[in-house]
Tab-separated table of C-alpha atoms in Angstrom:
chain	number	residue	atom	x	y	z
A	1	UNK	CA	366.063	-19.763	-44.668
A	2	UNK	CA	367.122	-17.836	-48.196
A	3	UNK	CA	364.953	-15.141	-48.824
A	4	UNK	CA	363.807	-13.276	-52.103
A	5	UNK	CA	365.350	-10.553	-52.498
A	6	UNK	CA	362.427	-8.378	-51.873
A	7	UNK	CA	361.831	-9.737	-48.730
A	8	UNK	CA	365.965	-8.633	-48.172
A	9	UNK	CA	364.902	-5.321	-49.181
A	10	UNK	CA	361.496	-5.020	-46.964
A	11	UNK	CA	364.175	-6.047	-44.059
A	12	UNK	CA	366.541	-3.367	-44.967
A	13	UNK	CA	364.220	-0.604	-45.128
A	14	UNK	CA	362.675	-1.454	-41.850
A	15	UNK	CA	366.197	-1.749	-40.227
A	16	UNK	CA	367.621	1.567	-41.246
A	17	UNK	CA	364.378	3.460	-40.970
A	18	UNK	CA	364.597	5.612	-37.526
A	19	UNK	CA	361.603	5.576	-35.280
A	20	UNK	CA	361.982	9.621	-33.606
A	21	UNK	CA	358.280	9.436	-34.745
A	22	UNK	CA	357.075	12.171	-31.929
A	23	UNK	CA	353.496	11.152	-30.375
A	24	UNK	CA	351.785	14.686	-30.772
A	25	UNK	CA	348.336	13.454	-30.191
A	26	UNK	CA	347.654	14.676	-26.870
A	27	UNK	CA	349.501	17.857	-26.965
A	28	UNK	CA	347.347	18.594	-30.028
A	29	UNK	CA	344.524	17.727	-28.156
A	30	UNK	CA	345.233	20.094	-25.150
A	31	UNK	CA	345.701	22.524	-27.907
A	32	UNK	CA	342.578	22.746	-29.611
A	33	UNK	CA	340.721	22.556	-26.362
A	34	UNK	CA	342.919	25.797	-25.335
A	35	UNK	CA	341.935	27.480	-28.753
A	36	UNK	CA	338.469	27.217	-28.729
A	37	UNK	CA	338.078	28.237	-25.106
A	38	UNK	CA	340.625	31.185	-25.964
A	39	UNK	CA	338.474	32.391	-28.891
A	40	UNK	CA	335.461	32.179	-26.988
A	41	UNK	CA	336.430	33.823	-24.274
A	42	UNK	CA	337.858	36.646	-25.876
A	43	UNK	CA	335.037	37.496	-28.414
A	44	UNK	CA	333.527	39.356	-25.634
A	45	UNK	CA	333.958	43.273	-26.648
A	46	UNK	CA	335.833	44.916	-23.879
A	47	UNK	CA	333.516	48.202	-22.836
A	48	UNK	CA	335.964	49.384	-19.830
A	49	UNK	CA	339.364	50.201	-20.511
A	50	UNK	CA	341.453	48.279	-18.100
A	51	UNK	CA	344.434	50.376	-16.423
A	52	UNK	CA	347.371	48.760	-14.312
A	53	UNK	CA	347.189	51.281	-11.465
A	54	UNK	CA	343.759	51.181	-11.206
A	55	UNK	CA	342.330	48.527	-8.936
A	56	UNK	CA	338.841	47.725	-9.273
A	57	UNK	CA	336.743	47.280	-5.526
A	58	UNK	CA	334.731	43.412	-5.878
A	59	UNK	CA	331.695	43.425	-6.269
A	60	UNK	CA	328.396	40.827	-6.624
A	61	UNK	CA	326.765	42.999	-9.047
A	62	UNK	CA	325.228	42.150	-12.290
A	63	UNK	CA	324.675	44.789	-14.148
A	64	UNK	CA	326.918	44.738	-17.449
A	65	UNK	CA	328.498	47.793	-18.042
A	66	UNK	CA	327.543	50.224	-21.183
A	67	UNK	CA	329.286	52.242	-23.092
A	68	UNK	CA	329.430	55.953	-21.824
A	69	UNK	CA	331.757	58.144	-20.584
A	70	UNK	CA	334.586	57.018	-17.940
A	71	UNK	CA	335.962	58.714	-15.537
A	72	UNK	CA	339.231	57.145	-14.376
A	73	UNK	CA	340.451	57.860	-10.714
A	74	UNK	CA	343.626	56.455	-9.563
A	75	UNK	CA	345.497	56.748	-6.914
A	76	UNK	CA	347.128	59.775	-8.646
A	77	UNK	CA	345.102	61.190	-11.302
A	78	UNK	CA	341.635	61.895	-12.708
A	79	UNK	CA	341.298	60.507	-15.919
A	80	UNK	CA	338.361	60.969	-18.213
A	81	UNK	CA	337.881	59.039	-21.287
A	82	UNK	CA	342.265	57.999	-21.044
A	83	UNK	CA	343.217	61.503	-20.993
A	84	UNK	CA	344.470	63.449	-17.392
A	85	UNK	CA	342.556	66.130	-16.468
A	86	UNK	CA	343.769	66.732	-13.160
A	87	UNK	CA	346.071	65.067	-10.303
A	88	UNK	CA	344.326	64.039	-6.894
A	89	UNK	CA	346.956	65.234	-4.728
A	90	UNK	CA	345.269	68.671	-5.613
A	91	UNK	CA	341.792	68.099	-5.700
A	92	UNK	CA	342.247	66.772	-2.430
A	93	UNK	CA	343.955	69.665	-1.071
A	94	UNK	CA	341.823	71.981	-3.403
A	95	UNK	CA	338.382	73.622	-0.488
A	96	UNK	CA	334.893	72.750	-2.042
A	97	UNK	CA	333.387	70.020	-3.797
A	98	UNK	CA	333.735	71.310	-7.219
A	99	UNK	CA	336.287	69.903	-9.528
A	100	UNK	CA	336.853	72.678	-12.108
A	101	UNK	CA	338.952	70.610	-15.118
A	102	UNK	CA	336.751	68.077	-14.513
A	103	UNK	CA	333.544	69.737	-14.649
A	104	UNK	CA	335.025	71.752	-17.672
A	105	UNK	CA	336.259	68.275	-19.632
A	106	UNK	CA	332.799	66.318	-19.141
A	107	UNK	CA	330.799	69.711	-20.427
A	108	UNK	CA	333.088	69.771	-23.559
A	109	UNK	CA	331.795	65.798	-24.108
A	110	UNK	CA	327.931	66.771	-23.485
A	111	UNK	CA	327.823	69.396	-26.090
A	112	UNK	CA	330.743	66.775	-28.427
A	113	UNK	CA	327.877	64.084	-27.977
A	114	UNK	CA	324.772	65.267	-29.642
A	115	UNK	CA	321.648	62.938	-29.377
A	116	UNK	CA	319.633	62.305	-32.462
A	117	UNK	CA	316.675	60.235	-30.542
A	118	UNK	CA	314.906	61.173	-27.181
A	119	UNK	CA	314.651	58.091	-26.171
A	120	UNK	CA	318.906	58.014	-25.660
A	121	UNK	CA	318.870	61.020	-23.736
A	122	UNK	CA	318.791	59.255	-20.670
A	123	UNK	CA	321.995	57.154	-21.884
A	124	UNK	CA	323.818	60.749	-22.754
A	125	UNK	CA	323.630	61.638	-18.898
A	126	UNK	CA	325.459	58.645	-17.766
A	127	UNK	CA	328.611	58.287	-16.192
A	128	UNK	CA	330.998	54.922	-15.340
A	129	UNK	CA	333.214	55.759	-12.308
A	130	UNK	CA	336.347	53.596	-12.400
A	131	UNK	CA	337.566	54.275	-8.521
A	132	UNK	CA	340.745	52.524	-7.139
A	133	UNK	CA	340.044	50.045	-4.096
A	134	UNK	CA	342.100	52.475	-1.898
A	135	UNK	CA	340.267	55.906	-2.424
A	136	UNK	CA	338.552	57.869	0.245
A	137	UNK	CA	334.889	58.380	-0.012
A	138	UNK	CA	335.491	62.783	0.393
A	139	UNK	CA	337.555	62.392	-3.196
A	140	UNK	CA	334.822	60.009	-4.731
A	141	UNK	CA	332.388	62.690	-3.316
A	142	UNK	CA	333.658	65.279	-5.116
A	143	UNK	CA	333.986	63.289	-8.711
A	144	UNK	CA	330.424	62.978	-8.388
A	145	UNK	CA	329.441	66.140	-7.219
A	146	UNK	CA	331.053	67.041	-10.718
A	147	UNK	CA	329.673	65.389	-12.540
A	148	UNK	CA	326.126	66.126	-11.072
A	149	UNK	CA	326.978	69.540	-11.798
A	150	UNK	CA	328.154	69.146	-15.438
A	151	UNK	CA	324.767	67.115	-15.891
A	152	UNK	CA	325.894	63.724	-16.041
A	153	UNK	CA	323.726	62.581	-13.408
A	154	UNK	CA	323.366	58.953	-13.832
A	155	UNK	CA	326.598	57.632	-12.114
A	156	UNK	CA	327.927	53.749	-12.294
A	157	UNK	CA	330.470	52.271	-10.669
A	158	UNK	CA	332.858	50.197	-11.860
A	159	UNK	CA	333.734	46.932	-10.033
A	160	UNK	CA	335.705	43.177	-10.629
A	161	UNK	CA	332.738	40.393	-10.705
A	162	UNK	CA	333.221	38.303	-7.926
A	163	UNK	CA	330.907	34.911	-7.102
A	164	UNK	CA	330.720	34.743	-3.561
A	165	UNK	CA	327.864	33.591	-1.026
A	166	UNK	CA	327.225	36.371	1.984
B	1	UNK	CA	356.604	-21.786	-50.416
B	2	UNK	CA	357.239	-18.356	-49.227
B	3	UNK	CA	354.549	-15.885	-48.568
B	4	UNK	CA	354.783	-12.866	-49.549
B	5	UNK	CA	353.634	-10.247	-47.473
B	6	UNK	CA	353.615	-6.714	-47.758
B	7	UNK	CA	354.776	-4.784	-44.478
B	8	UNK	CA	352.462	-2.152	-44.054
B	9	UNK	CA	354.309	1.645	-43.093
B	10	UNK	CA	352.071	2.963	-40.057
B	11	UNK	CA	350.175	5.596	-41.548
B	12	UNK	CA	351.646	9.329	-40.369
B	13	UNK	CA	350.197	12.504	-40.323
B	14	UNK	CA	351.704	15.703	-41.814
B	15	UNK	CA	350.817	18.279	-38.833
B	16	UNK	CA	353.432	19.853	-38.023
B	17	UNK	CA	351.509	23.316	-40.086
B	18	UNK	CA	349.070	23.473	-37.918
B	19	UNK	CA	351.159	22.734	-34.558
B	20	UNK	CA	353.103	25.775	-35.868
B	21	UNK	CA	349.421	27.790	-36.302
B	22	UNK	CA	348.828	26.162	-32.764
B	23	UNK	CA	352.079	27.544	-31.085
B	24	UNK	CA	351.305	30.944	-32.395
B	25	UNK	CA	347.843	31.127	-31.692
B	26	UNK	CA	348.024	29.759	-28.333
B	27	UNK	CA	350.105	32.430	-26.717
B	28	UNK	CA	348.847	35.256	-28.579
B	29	UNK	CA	345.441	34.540	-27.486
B	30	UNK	CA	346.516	33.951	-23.743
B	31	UNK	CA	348.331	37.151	-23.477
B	32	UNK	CA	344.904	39.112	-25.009
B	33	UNK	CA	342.474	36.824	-22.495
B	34	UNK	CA	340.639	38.540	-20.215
B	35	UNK	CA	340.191	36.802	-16.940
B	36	UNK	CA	338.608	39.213	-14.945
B	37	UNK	CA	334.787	39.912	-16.044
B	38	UNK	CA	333.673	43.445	-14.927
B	39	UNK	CA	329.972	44.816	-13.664
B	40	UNK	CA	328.699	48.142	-12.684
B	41	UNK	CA	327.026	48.850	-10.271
B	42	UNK	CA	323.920	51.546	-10.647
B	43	UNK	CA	323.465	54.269	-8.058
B	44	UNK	CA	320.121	55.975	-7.784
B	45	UNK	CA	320.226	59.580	-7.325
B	46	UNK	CA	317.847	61.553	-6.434
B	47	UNK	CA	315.808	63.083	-8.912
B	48	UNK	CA	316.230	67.187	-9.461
B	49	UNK	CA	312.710	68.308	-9.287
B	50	UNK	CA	311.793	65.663	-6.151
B	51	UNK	CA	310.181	68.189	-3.895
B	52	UNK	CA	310.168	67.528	0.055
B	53	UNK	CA	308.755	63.894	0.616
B	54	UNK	CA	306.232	63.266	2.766
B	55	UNK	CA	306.979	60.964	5.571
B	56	UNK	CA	304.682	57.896	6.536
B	57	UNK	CA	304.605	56.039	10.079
B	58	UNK	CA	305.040	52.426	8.452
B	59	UNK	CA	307.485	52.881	5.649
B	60	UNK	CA	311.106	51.772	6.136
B	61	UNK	CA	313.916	54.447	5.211
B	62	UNK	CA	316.718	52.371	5.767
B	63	UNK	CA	320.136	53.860	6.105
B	64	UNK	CA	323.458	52.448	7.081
B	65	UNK	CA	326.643	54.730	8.593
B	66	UNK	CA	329.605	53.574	7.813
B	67	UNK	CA	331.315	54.512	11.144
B	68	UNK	CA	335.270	54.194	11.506
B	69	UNK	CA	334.505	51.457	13.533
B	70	UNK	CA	331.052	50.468	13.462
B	71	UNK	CA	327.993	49.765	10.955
B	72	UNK	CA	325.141	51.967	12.122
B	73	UNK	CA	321.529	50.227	10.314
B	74	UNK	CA	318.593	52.767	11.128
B	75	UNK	CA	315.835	53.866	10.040
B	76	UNK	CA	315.540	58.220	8.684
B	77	UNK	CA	312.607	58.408	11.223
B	78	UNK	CA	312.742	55.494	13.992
B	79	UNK	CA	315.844	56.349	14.561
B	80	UNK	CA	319.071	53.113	15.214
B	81	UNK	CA	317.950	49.842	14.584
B	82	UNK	CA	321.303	48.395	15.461
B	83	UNK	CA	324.927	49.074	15.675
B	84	UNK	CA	327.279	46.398	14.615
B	85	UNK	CA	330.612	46.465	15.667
B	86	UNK	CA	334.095	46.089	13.358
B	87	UNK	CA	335.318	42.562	12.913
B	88	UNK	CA	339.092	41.827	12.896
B	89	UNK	CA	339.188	42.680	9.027
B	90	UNK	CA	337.074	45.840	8.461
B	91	UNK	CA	333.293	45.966	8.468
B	92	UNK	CA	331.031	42.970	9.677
B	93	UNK	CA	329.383	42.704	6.441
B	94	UNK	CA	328.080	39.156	6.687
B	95	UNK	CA	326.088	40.365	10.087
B	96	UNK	CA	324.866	43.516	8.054
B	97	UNK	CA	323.849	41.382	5.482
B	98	UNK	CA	321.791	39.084	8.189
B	99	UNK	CA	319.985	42.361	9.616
B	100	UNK	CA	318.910	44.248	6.345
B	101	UNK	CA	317.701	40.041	4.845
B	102	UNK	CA	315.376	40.492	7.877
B	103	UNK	CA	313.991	43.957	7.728
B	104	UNK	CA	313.325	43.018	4.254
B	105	UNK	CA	311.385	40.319	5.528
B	106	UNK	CA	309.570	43.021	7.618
B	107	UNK	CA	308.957	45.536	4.792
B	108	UNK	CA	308.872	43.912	1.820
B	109	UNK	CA	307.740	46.576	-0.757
B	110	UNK	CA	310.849	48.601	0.164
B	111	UNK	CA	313.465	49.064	-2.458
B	112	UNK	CA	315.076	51.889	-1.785
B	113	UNK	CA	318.310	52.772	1.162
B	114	UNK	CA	320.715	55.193	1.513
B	115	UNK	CA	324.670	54.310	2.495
B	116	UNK	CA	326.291	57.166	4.463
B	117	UNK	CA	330.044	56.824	4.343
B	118	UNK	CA	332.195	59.517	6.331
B	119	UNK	CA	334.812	61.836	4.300
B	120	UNK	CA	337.922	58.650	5.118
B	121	UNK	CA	336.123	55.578	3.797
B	122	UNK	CA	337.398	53.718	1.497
B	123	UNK	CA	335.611	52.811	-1.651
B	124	UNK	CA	336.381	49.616	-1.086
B	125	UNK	CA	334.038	49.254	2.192
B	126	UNK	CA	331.603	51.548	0.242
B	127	UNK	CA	331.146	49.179	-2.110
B	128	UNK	CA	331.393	45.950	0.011
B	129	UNK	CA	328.242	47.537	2.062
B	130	UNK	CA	326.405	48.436	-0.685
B	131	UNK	CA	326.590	44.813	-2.047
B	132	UNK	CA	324.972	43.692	1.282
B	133	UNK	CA	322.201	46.253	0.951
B	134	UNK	CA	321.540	45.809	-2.255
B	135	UNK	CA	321.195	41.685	-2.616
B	136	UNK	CA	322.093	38.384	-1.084
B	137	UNK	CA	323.983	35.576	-2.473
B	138	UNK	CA	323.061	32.098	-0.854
B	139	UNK	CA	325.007	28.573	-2.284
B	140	UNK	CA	322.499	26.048	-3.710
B	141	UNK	CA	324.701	23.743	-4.553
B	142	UNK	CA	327.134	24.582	-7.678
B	143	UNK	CA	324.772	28.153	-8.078
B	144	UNK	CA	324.321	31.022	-6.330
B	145	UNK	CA	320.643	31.991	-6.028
B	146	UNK	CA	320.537	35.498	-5.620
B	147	UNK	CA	317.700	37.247	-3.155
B	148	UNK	CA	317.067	41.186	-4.368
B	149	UNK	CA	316.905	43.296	-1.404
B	150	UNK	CA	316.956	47.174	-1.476
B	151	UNK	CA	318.478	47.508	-4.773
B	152	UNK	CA	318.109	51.512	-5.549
B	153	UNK	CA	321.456	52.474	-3.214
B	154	UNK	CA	321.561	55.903	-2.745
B	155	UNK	CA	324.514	57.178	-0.927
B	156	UNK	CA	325.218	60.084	1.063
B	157	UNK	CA	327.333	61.793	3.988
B	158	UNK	CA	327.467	60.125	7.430
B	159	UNK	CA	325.907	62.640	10.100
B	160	UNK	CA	328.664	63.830	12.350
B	161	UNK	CA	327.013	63.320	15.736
B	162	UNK	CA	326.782	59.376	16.705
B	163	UNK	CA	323.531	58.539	17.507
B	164	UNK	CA	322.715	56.395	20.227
C-alpha cells in the first residue's frame, strides 16, 4: 500500500514521539482534597500557646478557651504569659501557699491591663491554668491561691478535647 | 482512494505550576496543622463576700475525696454516700460517674459539688473526676449526647481523717 507522503509523516511523528506522559490525575486529586481540609483546619486562631513540655490532662469539656492571661506550669517552671517567673523545684520546697514572683508578675498585668467598659471587668479577673498531666494537686494549690490573692479570681483550666463515652 | 484522516494528539494539560504550588503548600500547611483541639474547663470559686450559708435538710452538697486509693462520694451534711475502691489503672471513674448520674436523678435542681483532692494528686485524676462530676457522655450512635450534671466544680482540700 504506497502512502502520501503526509500520511508517511503522520506515521513518523507518532513513532518517534515518547509516551513518559505521567498520569497525575489522582495525585492531584488527593492534593486538593488535602489543601482544602488543611486551610480549613488551620483558619482556626490558636488562643493557647502550645509548649512541648507541657502536657495537657484530657478532658470532655466544652468550653472554648478565651483569651486572658496564662499561666504555664511545667514540670519545671512557672510560666506566665511565655516568660519564667519562677522554677517549681522551689515553690515546692518554698513553706506557705503564697507564690511571691508569681503573685508579683500577675499584679504588674492587672494594673498593665486597664478596662475601658464595666461590663469586661469580669473578663480582666480571669485566669487559664495550663498544668502538666503529672503535677501534684499541693503545687496547683498554690498557683491558684496566687492568683486568688493577686485578684485574678476566675481560674480555667486548660485541657486536650477528647470524645469519649463514660 | 485513500482517506485522509487526521490523527488527533490526546489533549495534555500544562500542570505541572500548580503541582509545584501543590508540593509546597501541602507540607507547609501539614507542619502548621493543629490536630489537637483544646477546651477549658471553668472552676467556680467561691464568691468573696458569700457569708456563712445556711444549711437545709433536703439539699444535696455533694463532695468527692480523692483518696490515694479510693473515691469517697458524700454528702457536706449526711455524711459518705459511698466509697469506691481503685481499679487496676487509677480511679474508678466510670463507677463514679454511675453514682453521681443517679444522685442527680435524686436531686435534680443541684448544680453545684466540690472535688477534694489531697496535697499528692495528680492533676491528671483531678481533672478526670471532675469530668465525671461535671457531665456524662453516652454513644447514640456516631454522637455523643451529653447529660449536664453538677457543672459548677468547686474544688478544695481532702479532710485528713477518713471518714467511715
Amino acid at each position: 500500500m504506497k502512502l502520501t507522503p503526509l500520511q508517511k509523516r503522520a506515521e513518523r511523528r507518532a513513532r518517534n514521539q515518547s509516551h513518559v506522559d505521567m498520569n497525575l490525575v489522582a495525585l492531584i486529586d488527593i492534593f486538593t482534597i488535602l489543601i482544602f481540609f488543611l486551610l480549613s483546619s488551620a483558619t482556626g486562631v490558636e488562643i493557647l500557646p502550645s509548649h512541648k513540655a507541657v502536657k495537657l490532662p484530657y478532658s470532655t469539656a466544652e468550653a472554648a478557651p478565651h483569651e486572658t492571661v496564662v499561666v504555664t506550669v511545667s514540670a519545671e517552671d512557672i510560666l506566665v504569659d511565655g516568660r519564667v517567673v519562677a522554677t517549681v523545684d522551689e515553690v515546692m520546697a518554698a513553706e506557705g501557699d503564697l507564690i511571691a514572683p508569681l503573685q508579683a508578675e500577675l499584679e504588674r498585668l492587672r494594673t498593665q491591663r486597664k478596662v475601658i467598659r464595666e461590663e469586661n471587668e469580669a473578663a480582666s479577673r480571669a485566669v487559664t491554668v495550663m498544668g502538666d498531666r503529672q503535677i501534684p494537686y499541693r503545687l496547683l494549690r498554690k498557683v491558684m491561691y496566687t492568683a486568688a490573692r493577686a485578684d485574678f479570681t476566675d481560674v480555667s483550666f486548660a485541657v486536650i478535647r477528647k470524645y469519649e463515652a463514660s | 482512494m485513500a482517506v485522509r484522516r487526521l490523527r488527533k494528539q490526546p489533549a495534555s494539560l500544562e500542570v505541572t505550576a500548580f503541582i509545584n504550588l501543590i508540593v509546597v503548600l501541602v507540607p507547609f500547611l501539614l507542619s502548621t496543622a493543629v490536630f489537637t483541639r483544646l477546651s477549658v474547663l471553668e472552676l467556680s470559686l467561691p464568691a468573696q463576700s458569700s457569708g456563712v450559708e445556711q444549711l437545709k435538710v433536703d439539699d444535696l452538697k455533694l463532695e468527692v475525696v480523692i483518696r490515694p486509693d479510693a473515691l469517697e462520694v458524700g454528702d457536706r451534711i449526711g455524711g459518705l454516700i459511698q466509697r469506691i475502691p481503685n481499679g487496676a489503672a487509677g480511679p474508678d471513674t466510670k463507677a463514679l460517674a454511675a453514682l453521681v448520674l443517679a444522685l442527680k436523678q435524686r436531686f435534680p435542681d443541684t448544680r453545684s459539688a466540690t472535688v477534694l483532692a489531697s496535697p499528692e494528686t495528680p492533676y491528671d485524676v483531678l481533672v478526670q473526676v471532675m469530668d465525671a462530676v461535671r457531665a456524662t457522655y453516652r454513644a447514640a450512635g456516631a454522637e455523643l449526647v451529653h447529660t449536664e450534671l453538677f457543672p459548677d466544680i468547686s474544688i478544695g482540700d481532702a479532710p485528713v481523717a477518713q471518714r467511715r
